[in-house]
Short mmCIF file of C-alpha atoms in Angstrom, two decimals:
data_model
loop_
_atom_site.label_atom_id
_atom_site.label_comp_id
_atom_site.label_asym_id
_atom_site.label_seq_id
_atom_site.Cartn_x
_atom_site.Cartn_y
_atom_site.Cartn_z
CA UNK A 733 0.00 0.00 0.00
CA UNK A 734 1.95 3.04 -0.90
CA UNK A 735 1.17 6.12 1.57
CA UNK A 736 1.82 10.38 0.75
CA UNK A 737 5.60 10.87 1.52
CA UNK A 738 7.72 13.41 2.75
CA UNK A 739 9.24 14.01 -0.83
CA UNK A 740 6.09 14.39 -2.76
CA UNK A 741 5.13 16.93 -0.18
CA UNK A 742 8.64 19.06 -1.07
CA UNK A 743 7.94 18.14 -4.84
CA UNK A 744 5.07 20.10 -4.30
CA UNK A 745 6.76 23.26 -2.63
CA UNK A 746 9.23 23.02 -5.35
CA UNK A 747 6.09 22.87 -8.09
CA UNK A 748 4.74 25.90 -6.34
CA UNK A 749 8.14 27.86 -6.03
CA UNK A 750 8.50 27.83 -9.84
CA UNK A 751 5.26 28.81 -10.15
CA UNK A 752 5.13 31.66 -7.87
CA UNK A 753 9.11 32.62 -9.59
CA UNK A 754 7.04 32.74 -13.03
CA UNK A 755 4.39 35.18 -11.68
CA UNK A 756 1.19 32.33 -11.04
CA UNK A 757 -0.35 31.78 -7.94
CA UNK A 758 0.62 29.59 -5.37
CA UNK A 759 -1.42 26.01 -4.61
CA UNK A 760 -2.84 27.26 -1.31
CA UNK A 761 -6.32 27.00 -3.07
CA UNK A 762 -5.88 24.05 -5.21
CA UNK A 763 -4.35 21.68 -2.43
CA UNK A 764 -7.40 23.38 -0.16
CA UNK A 765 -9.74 22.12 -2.66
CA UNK A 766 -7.89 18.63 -2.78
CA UNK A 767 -8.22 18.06 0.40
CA UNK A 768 -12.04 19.10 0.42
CA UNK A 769 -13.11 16.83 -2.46
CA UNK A 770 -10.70 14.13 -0.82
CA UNK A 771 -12.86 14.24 2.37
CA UNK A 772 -16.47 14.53 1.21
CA UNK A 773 -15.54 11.68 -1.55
CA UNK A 774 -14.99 8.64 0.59
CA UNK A 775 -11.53 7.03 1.13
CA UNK A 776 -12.52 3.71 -0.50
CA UNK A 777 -14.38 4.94 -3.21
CA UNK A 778 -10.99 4.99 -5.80
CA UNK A 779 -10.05 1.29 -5.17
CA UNK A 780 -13.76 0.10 -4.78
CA UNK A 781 -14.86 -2.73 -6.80
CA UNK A 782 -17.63 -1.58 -8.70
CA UNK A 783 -16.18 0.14 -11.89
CA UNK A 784 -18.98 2.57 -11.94
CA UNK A 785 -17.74 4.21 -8.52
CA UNK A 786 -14.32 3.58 -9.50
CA UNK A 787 -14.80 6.14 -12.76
CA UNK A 788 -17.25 8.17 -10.39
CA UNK A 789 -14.19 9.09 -8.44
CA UNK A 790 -11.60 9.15 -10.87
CA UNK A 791 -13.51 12.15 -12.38
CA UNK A 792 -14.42 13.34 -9.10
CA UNK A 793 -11.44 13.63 -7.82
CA UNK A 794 -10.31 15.78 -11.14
CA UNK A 795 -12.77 17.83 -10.27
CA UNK A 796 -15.88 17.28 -11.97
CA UNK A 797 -18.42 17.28 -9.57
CA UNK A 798 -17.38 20.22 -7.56
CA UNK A 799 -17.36 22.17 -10.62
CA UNK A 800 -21.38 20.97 -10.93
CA UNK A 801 -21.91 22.67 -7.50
CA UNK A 802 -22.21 18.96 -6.41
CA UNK A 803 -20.87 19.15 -2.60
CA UNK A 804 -20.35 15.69 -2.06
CA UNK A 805 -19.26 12.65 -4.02
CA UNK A 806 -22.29 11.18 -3.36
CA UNK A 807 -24.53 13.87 -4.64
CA UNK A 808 -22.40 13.79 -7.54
CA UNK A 809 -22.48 9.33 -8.11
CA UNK A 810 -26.53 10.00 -7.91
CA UNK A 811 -26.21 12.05 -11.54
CA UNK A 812 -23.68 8.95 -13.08
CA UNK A 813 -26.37 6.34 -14.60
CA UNK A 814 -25.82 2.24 -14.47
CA UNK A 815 -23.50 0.84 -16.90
CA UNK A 816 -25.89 -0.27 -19.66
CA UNK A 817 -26.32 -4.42 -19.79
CA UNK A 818 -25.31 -4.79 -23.37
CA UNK A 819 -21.93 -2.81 -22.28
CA UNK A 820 -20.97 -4.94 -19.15
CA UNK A 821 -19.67 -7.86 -21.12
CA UNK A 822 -16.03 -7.83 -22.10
CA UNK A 823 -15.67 -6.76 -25.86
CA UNK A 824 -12.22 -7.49 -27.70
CA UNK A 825 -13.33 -5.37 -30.40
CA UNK A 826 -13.69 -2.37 -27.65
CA UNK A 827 -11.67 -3.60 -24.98
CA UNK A 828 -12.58 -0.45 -22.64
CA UNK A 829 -15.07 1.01 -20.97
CA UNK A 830 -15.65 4.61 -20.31
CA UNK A 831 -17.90 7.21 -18.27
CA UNK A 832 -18.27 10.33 -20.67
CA UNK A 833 -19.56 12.94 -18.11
CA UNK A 834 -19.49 15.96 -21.41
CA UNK A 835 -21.44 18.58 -19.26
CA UNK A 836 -18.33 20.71 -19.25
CA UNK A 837 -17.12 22.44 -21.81
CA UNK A 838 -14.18 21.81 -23.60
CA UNK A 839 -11.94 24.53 -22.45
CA UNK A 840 -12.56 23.24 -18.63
CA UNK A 841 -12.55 19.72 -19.18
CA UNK A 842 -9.23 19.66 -20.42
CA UNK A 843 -8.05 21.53 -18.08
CA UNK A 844 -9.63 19.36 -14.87
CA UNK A 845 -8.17 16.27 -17.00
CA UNK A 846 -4.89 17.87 -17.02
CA UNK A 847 -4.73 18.64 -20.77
CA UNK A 848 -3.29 21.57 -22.90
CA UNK A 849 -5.59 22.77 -25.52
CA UNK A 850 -5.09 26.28 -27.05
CA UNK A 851 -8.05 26.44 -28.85
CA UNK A 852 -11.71 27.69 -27.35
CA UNK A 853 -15.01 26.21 -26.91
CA UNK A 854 -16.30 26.53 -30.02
CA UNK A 855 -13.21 25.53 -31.93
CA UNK A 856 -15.41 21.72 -32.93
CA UNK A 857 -18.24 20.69 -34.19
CA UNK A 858 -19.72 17.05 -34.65
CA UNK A 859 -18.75 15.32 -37.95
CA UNK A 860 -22.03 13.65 -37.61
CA UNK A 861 -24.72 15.11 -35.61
CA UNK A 862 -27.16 11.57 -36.24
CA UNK A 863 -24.67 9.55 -34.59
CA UNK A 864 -23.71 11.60 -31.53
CA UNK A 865 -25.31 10.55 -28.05
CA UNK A 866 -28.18 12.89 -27.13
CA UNK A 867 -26.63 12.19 -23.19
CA UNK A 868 -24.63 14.31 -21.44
CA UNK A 869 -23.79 11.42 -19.38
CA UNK A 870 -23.23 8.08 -20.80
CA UNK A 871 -21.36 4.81 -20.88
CA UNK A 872 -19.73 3.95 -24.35
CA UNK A 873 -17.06 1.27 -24.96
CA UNK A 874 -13.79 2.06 -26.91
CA UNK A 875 -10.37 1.14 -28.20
CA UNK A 876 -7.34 3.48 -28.11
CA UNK A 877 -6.92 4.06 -31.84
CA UNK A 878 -3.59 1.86 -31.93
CA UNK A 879 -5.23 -0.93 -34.35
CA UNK A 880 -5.59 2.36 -36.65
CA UNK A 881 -2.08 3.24 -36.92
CA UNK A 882 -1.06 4.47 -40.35
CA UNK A 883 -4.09 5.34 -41.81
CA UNK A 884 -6.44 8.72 -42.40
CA UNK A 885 -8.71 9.87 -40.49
CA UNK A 886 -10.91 9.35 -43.56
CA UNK A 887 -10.06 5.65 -44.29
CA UNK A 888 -10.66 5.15 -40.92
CA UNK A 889 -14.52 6.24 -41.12
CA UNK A 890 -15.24 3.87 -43.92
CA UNK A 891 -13.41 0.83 -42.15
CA UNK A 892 -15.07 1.71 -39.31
CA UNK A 893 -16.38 -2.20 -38.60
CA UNK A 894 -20.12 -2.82 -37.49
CA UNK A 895 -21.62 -0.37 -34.29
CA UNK A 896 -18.38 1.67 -34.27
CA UNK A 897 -18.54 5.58 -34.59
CA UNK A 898 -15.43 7.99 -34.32
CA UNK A 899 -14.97 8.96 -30.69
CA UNK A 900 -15.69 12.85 -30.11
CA UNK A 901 -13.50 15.32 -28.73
CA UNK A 902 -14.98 15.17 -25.46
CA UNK A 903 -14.98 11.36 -25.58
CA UNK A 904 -11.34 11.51 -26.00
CA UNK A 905 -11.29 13.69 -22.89
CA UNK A 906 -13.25 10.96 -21.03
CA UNK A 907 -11.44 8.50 -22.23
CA UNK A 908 -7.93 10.50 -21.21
CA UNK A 909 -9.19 11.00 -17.64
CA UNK A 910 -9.65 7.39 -16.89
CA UNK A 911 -6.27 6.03 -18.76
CA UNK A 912 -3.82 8.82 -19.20
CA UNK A 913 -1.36 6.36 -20.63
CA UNK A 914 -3.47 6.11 -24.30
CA UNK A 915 -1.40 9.77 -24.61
CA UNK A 916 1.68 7.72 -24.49
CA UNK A 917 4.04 8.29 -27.65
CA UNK A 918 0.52 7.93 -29.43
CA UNK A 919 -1.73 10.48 -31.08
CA UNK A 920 -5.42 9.30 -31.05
CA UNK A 921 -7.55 10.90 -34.00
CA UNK A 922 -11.17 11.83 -33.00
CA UNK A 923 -12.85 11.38 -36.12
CA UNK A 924 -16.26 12.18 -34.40
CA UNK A 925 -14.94 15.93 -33.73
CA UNK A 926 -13.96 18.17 -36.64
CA UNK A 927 -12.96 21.77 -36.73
CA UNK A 928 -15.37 24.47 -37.01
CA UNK A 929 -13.55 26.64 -39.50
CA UNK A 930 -11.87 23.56 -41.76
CA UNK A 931 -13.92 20.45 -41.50
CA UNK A 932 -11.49 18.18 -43.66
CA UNK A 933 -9.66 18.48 -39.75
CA UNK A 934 -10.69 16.27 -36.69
CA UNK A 935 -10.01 16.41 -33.28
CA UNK A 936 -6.86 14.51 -31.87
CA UNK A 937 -5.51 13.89 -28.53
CA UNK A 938 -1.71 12.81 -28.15
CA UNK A 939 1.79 13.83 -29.48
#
């Protein structure tokens, strides 16, 4: 069981030295807020068996719920529906399984997921406005784009195999928050998202 140490807490000091040296604010309020959501979330929610707590608190923790006015994780987990039956079972063709809470908008989302993204909230717009969930919470399954390697963002919609649609760029941010590592030396296209101004260019998360 690994426990907060000593050196992450003079990590942090040293985080928040270059910070203040650069002319930002200190983490006063952000390790204040922490330590808030920490305590009204529940210490076993993160490691709790039941995936849809699990990704509850995952996104709680980011900060999702507090920025929903939501004051406890509780209050929050009541607005997170069921996992749908036909998603529970373990798909090779979409080996993972994702809460998508998109009531944010882009700009904040990325940042609460930890994200850089110059661009505003009105930078994307659906490729396809038929095939994007109505929701603005909802289970979807996925795969990390890797199988795709090599190939347009174009050939990719028309090999798209039976049921699967191109994630969107708040998807991608769901599916960033729960596994980080899909970022890693990997750029995932997000064919469901294309720019507003230039629609021949979709969303993409990754170097």
């Amino acid at each position: 069981m690994s426990t907060f140490t000593v050196d992450q807490i003079a990590r942090l000091r040293e985080i928040e030295c270059a910070r203040v040296k650069r002319g930002g604010v200190g983490l006063h309020d952000t390790i204040k807020d922490l330590i808030a959501r920490l305590e009204s979330g529940g210490a076993d929610s993160a490691t709790s068996d039941d995936l849809r707590i699990r990704q509850a608190k995952r996104l709680w923790d980011l900060g999702w719920g507090h920025e929903l006015k939501k004051f406890s994780f509780y209050e929050y987990m009541t607005s997170i529906p069921v996992i749908p039956e036909e998603l529970v079972a373990d798909s090779k063709q979409f080996p993972d399984l994702i809460l998508v809470d998109r009531r944010h908008p882009i700009t904040l989302s990325c940042r609460l997921a930890g994200l850089r993204f110059d661009g505003d909230d009105n930078l994307f717009d659906d490729f396809d406005p038929k095939k994007t969930k109505a929701e603005a919470v909802y289970w979807m399954r996925a795969q990390d784009g890797r199988r795709n390697r090599g190939k347009s963002v174009a050939s990719c919609r028309t090999s798209f195999e039976q049921g699967e649609v191109g994630l969107t760029d708040m998807e991608g941010i769901a599916f960033y928050a729960q596994r980080p590592e899909i970022a890693d030396g990997h750029c995932l296209d997000l064919p469901g998202s294309v720019r507003r101004d230039n629609r021949g260019k979709a969303a993409s998360l990754g170097s």
